[in-house]
Coordinates of C-alpha atoms and ligand atoms in Angstrom, one line a residue:
M67 CA 35.6 -7.7 71.0
R68 CA 32.5 -9.8 72.0
I69 CA 30.5 -6.7 72.7
W70 CA 31.3 -5.4 69.1
C71 CA 30.2 -8.7 67.5
V72 CA 26.9 -8.5 69.4
I73 CA 26.3 -4.8 68.2
I74 CA 27.2 -5.6 64.6
A75 CA 24.9 -8.7 64.7
C76 CA 22.0 -6.6 66.2
I77 CA 22.5 -4.0 63.5
W78 CA 22.6 -6.7 60.7
M79 CA 19.4 -8.3 62.2
V80 CA 17.5 -5.1 62.4
G81 CA 18.5 -4.2 58.9
F82 CA 17.6 -7.7 57.6
S83 CA 14.3 -7.9 59.4
Q84 CA 13.3 -4.4 58.0
E85 CA 14.1 -5.1 54.5
P86 CA 11.3 -7.4 53.5
F87 CA 8.8 -5.1 55.1
A88 CA 10.3 -2.0 53.4
S89 CA 10.3 -3.8 49.9
T90 CA 6.7 -5.0 50.3
Q91 CA 5.6 -1.4 51.0
N92 CA 7.5 -0.3 47.9
G93 CA 5.9 -3.0 45.9
W94 CA 2.4 -1.8 46.7
E95 CA 3.2 1.9 46.3
E96 CA 4.7 1.2 42.9
R97 CA 1.7 -0.8 41.7
R98 CA -0.8 1.7 43.2
S99 CA 0.8 4.7 41.6
F100 CA 1.2 2.8 38.2
F101 CA -2.5 2.0 38.3
Q102 CA -3.6 5.4 39.2
K103 CA -1.4 7.1 36.6
N104 CA -2.1 4.6 33.7
G105 CA -5.6 3.2 34.5
Y106 CA -4.4 -0.3 34.3
L107 CA -2.1 -2.8 35.9
W108 CA -0.9 -6.1 34.2
I109 CA 0.4 -8.7 36.6
K110 CA 2.0 -11.7 34.9
Q111 CA 1.6 -15.1 36.5
F112 CA -0.7 -13.9 39.2
Y113 CA -2.1 -17.3 39.3
S114 CA 0.1 -20.4 39.8
P115 CA 0.0 -23.3 37.1
D116 CA -2.3 -25.3 39.5
Q117 CA -4.6 -22.4 40.0
V118 CA -4.8 -22.0 36.2
L119 CA -5.8 -25.7 35.9
L120 CA -8.7 -24.9 38.4
L121 CA -9.7 -21.9 36.3
K122 CA -9.6 -23.9 33.1
D123 CA -11.9 -26.5 34.7
W124 CA -14.3 -23.8 35.6
A125 CA -14.2 -22.4 32.1
D126 CA -14.9 -25.9 30.7
Q127 CA -17.8 -26.5 33.1
I128 CA -19.3 -23.1 32.3
H129 CA -19.2 -23.8 28.6
Q130 CA -20.8 -27.2 29.1
S131 CA -23.6 -25.7 31.1
S132 CA -24.0 -22.9 28.4
L133 CA -24.3 -25.5 25.6
T134 CA -26.9 -27.4 27.7
L135 CA -29.0 -24.3 28.1
A136 CA -28.5 -23.6 24.3
A137 CA -29.8 -27.1 23.6
L138 CA -32.8 -26.6 25.9
S139 CA -33.6 -23.3 24.2
K140 CA -33.6 -25.1 20.8
S141 CA -35.7 -28.1 22.0
S142 CA -38.2 -25.9 24.0
G143 CA -38.4 -23.1 21.5
L144 CA -37.8 -20.6 24.3
P145 CA -35.1 -18.0 23.6
L146 CA -32.1 -18.0 25.8
Q147 CA -33.2 -14.6 27.1
I148 CA -36.5 -16.1 28.4
L149 CA -34.7 -19.1 30.0
A150 CA -32.5 -16.6 31.9
Q151 CA -35.8 -15.0 33.3
K152 CA -37.5 -18.2 34.1
M153 CA -34.3 -20.0 35.6
R154 CA -32.9 -17.3 37.9
G155 CA -30.2 -19.5 39.3
S156 CA -28.9 -20.3 35.8
L157 CA -26.1 -18.8 33.7
I158 CA -26.9 -15.8 31.4
V159 CA -25.8 -17.2 28.0
V160 CA -25.4 -14.8 25.0
P161 CA -24.6 -16.1 21.5
E162 CA -22.3 -14.5 18.9
A163 CA -24.1 -12.1 16.6
G164 CA -22.2 -13.4 13.6
N165 CA -22.7 -17.1 14.5
P166 CA -25.6 -17.7 16.8
S167 CA -24.7 -21.4 17.3
Q168 CA -21.4 -20.2 19.0
I169 CA -21.5 -18.9 22.6
C170 CA -20.0 -15.4 22.9
R171 CA -20.3 -15.0 26.6
A172 CA -21.8 -16.4 29.8
E173 CA -22.5 -14.1 32.8
D174 CA -23.6 -14.3 36.5
L175 CA -21.0 -17.1 36.9
L176 CA -20.6 -16.5 40.7
S177 CA -24.2 -17.3 41.5
C178 CA -23.8 -20.7 39.8
Y179 CA -20.3 -21.6 40.9
P180 CA -19.9 -20.7 44.7
D181 CA -16.4 -22.2 44.8
L182 CA -15.4 -19.7 42.0
H183 CA -16.9 -16.9 44.0
Q184 CA -14.7 -17.7 47.0
F185 CA -11.7 -18.1 44.8
V186 CA -12.2 -14.7 43.1
F187 CA -13.0 -13.0 46.4
G188 CA -10.0 -14.5 48.2
T189 CA -7.6 -13.5 45.5
L190 CA -8.7 -10.7 43.1
T191 CA -11.1 -8.8 45.5
T192 CA -8.8 -9.0 48.4
Y193 CA -5.8 -7.9 46.2
L194 CA -7.8 -4.9 44.8
T195 CA -8.8 -3.9 48.3
T196 CA -5.2 -3.8 49.3
L197 CA -3.9 -2.3 46.1
L198 CA -6.3 0.7 46.3
N199 CA -6.4 0.9 50.1
E200 CA -10.2 0.6 50.5
P201 CA -12.8 -2.1 50.3
Y202 CA -14.0 -3.2 46.8
T203 CA -17.0 -5.5 46.0
L204 CA -18.1 -7.5 43.0
F205 CA -20.4 -5.6 40.5
K206 CA -20.5 -8.2 37.6
D207 CA -18.6 -11.2 36.3
K208 CA -18.4 -13.0 33.0
I209 CA -16.4 -15.1 30.6
N210 CA -15.8 -14.1 27.0
F211 CA -15.0 -17.3 25.0
K212 CA -14.0 -15.8 21.8
W213 CA -13.9 -19.2 19.9
P214 CA -12.2 -19.4 16.6
G215 CA -14.1 -16.8 14.4
G216 CA -15.5 -15.0 17.5
G217 CA -16.1 -11.3 16.9
A218 CA -14.3 -8.1 17.7
F219 CA -15.1 -5.8 20.7
P220 CA -14.6 -2.3 19.1
P221 CA -13.0 0.5 21.0
H222 CA -15.0 1.5 23.9
Q223 CA -15.1 2.6 27.6
D224 CA -17.1 0.6 30.0
F225 CA -18.4 3.4 32.2
P226 CA -21.2 4.4 29.8
A227 CA -22.5 0.8 29.9
F228 CA -22.6 0.8 33.7
E229 CA -23.6 4.3 34.6
F230 CA -27.4 3.6 35.0
F231 CA -26.4 1.8 38.2
G232 CA -25.0 3.7 41.3
P233 CA -21.2 3.5 41.3
R234 CA -19.2 6.2 39.6
E235 CA -16.1 4.1 38.9
H236 CA -15.3 0.5 38.5
V237 CA -12.3 -1.7 38.2
S238 CA -12.5 -4.8 36.1
V239 CA -10.0 -7.6 36.2
M240 CA -9.3 -9.7 33.2
V241 CA -8.2 -13.2 34.0
C242 CA -6.4 -14.8 31.0
I243 CA -7.5 -18.5 30.6
D244 CA -5.8 -19.2 27.2
R245 CA -2.7 -17.5 25.8
A246 CA -3.9 -14.2 24.2
T247 CA -2.2 -13.2 21.0
L248 CA -2.5 -10.6 18.2
E249 CA -3.9 -13.4 15.9
N250 CA -6.6 -14.7 18.4
G251 CA -7.8 -11.2 19.4
C252 CA -5.9 -10.2 22.6
L253 CA -7.1 -7.1 24.6
H254 CA -5.6 -3.7 23.6
I255 CA -5.5 -0.9 26.2
A256 CA -5.1 2.8 25.5
Q257 CA -1.8 4.3 26.6
N258 CA -1.7 7.9 28.0
W259 CA -5.2 8.5 26.8
R260 CA -5.6 11.6 28.9
E261 CA -2.5 13.3 27.3
T262 CA -3.8 12.3 23.9
F263 CA -7.0 14.2 24.3
R264 CA -5.8 17.2 26.2
G265 CA -7.1 20.4 24.6
M266 CA -9.3 18.6 22.2
D267 CA -12.8 19.8 21.5
G268 CA -15.9 17.8 22.9
I269 CA -14.1 16.7 26.0
D270 CA -14.4 18.3 29.4
P271 CA -10.9 19.2 30.5
Q272 CA -11.5 18.7 34.3
L273 CA -13.0 15.2 33.8
L274 CA -10.1 14.4 31.5
E275 CA -7.6 15.5 34.1
N276 CA -9.5 13.3 36.7
G277 CA -9.4 10.4 34.2
T278 CA -13.3 10.2 34.2
A279 CA -14.1 11.8 30.8
V280 CA -16.4 9.9 28.5
L281 CA -15.2 10.1 24.9
P282 CA -18.0 10.6 22.1
Y283 CA -19.3 7.3 21.1
I284 CA -21.7 5.9 18.5
V285 CA -25.4 5.5 19.8
G286 CA -27.6 2.9 18.1
G287 CA -26.9 0.5 15.3
K288 CA -24.5 -2.4 15.1
N289 CA -21.6 -0.3 16.5
H290 CA -23.5 0.9 19.5
G291 CA -21.0 2.0 22.2
T292 CA -18.0 2.3 19.9
I293 CA -15.8 5.4 20.5
Q294 CA -16.2 7.8 17.5
P295 CA -13.4 6.9 15.1
L296 CA -12.2 10.5 15.1
Y297 CA -11.1 10.0 18.7
A298 CA -10.3 6.2 18.7
D299 CA -7.9 6.7 15.8
K300 CA -5.8 9.1 17.9
I301 CA -5.2 6.6 20.6
S302 CA -1.9 4.6 20.9
W303 CA -2.9 1.0 21.9
L304 CA -0.9 -1.4 23.9
P305 CA -1.6 -5.1 22.9
I306 CA -1.8 -7.3 26.0
E307 CA -0.4 -10.6 24.8
A308 CA -1.1 -12.3 28.1
A309 CA -0.4 -15.9 29.2
P310 CA -2.8 -18.1 31.2
G311 CA -2.8 -16.9 34.8
D312 CA -1.9 -13.3 34.0
V313 CA -4.3 -10.8 35.2
V314 CA -5.1 -7.2 34.1
F315 CA -6.8 -4.6 36.4
F316 CA -8.3 -1.7 34.4
N317 CA -10.7 1.1 35.3
S318 CA -14.0 1.7 33.6
Y319 CA -12.8 4.8 31.8
I320 CA -9.8 3.5 30.1
P321 CA -10.5 2.8 26.4
H322 CA -9.8 -0.8 25.2
Y323 CA -10.7 -3.1 22.3
S324 CA -10.0 -6.5 20.7
E325 CA -9.9 -7.9 17.2
P326 CA -11.8 -11.0 16.0
N327 CA -10.3 -14.5 16.7
R328 CA -8.5 -15.3 13.4
S329 CA -6.8 -18.4 14.8
D330 CA -8.1 -22.0 15.3
A331 CA -7.9 -22.1 19.1
P332 CA -10.1 -20.4 21.6
R333 CA -9.2 -17.1 23.4
R334 CA -11.1 -17.4 26.7
A335 CA -10.9 -14.8 29.4
M336 CA -12.9 -14.1 32.6
F337 CA -13.8 -10.5 33.7
F338 CA -14.6 -9.6 37.3
T339 CA -15.8 -6.0 37.7
H340 CA -15.7 -4.4 41.0
N341 CA -16.8 -1.2 42.5
R342 CA -16.0 0.8 45.7
L343 CA -17.9 -0.8 48.6
K344 CA -18.7 2.6 49.9
E345 CA -20.7 3.2 46.7
G346 CA -23.0 0.2 47.6
E347 CA -23.6 -3.4 46.6
Y348 CA -25.0 -3.6 43.0
R349 CA -24.4 -7.1 41.8
E350 CA -27.9 -8.5 42.5
T351 CA -29.6 -5.4 41.1
Y352 CA -27.3 -5.6 38.0
Y353 CA -28.3 -9.1 37.2
Y354 CA -32.0 -8.7 38.2
T355 CA -32.1 -5.9 35.7
K356 CA -30.3 -7.8 33.0
R357 CA -32.5 -10.8 33.3
A358 CA -35.6 -8.6 33.1
D359 CA -34.5 -6.5 30.1
P360 CA -31.7 -8.6 28.3
D361 CA -32.1 -6.9 24.9
N362 CA -31.4 -3.5 26.3
P363 CA -28.5 -2.0 24.2
A364 CA -26.7 -1.0 27.5
F365 CA -26.1 -4.7 27.9
H366 CA -24.6 -5.1 24.5
F367 CA -22.2 -2.1 24.5
A368 CA -19.4 -2.5 21.8
T369 CA -19.9 -6.3 21.9
P370 CA -20.3 -8.9 19.0
T371 CA -23.8 -9.7 20.3
M372 CA -27.4 -8.8 19.3
S373 CA -29.6 -6.3 21.1
R374 CA -32.9 -4.3 20.2
M375 CA -31.2 -1.5 18.4
K376 CA -28.4 -3.5 16.7
Ligands
LIG492 O1 -12.9 -10.0 25.6 C1 -12.5 -9.1 25.0 O2 -11.6 -9.1 24.2 C2 -12.9 -7.7 25.3 C3 -13.9 -7.6 26.5 C4 -14.6 -6.2 26.6 O3 -14.0 -5.2 26.3 C5 -15.9 -6.3 27.0 O4 -16.5 -7.4 27.3 O5 -16.4 -5.2 27.3

């Protein structure tokens, strides 16, 4: 009798100790195959409420610094673009096209906030590296403030804005700071976009199958970078009404857009774009080039900001 009890206990312990391992593996595999099939992965409550408090503090500090730079620009008569060139350790601050007294976005956050850099690396970069089973590295980073009245980001793919640098694919992570709603201009992501365009003229079928096709887009003018309406109108869009602490991983080919903020509260979100480490480290080159040529339309691709050709 005693020997049977020992055998049953051993079987139960082996089964019990294997279960968490087995379910963890399944968790990664499910997430990986969802991301690979759909081009995005939305993880609700990725950050805890206390981590969200930290992120909100960073967002507040970044906005304060951006306002200080905007005030310096006004008092010195030097445009923000020139300040970003002269003060290489400072944020890159870009005003709203429709309301230049409002800040649309700030970039190169991680050079100015080393603690935020460590926080992002230890959470998002590490998570992404495990999710996709190979090392990833940061390519660029920014916060889009989208204050009340802040402008729309028309439908676009990110890849054509990044393609002048080395990497052939990227994964951005949107970190939701404020609740994002239909009213305040949440992100919308294309669903099944590869299926939508199968067999359609003007798109390379092999690239479409690989998920790396670039849809025809408007070049020049105030809609520079926007997917041609003939194509964008066919897409079925998923609104990401995300809560603070939610994160959304999405690749640089998936079409996305967001509406203006029609509410009276901000819709802030940070974006951390990564590339495969084996394609090289580009973050410093990216920001060196952006500071040297800030009005290049490639840096204002489907955004509510001003550039040379807009
Ligand atoms: O902040 C948003 O709503 C959209 C962001 C985006 O698509 C971009 O910055 O390229």
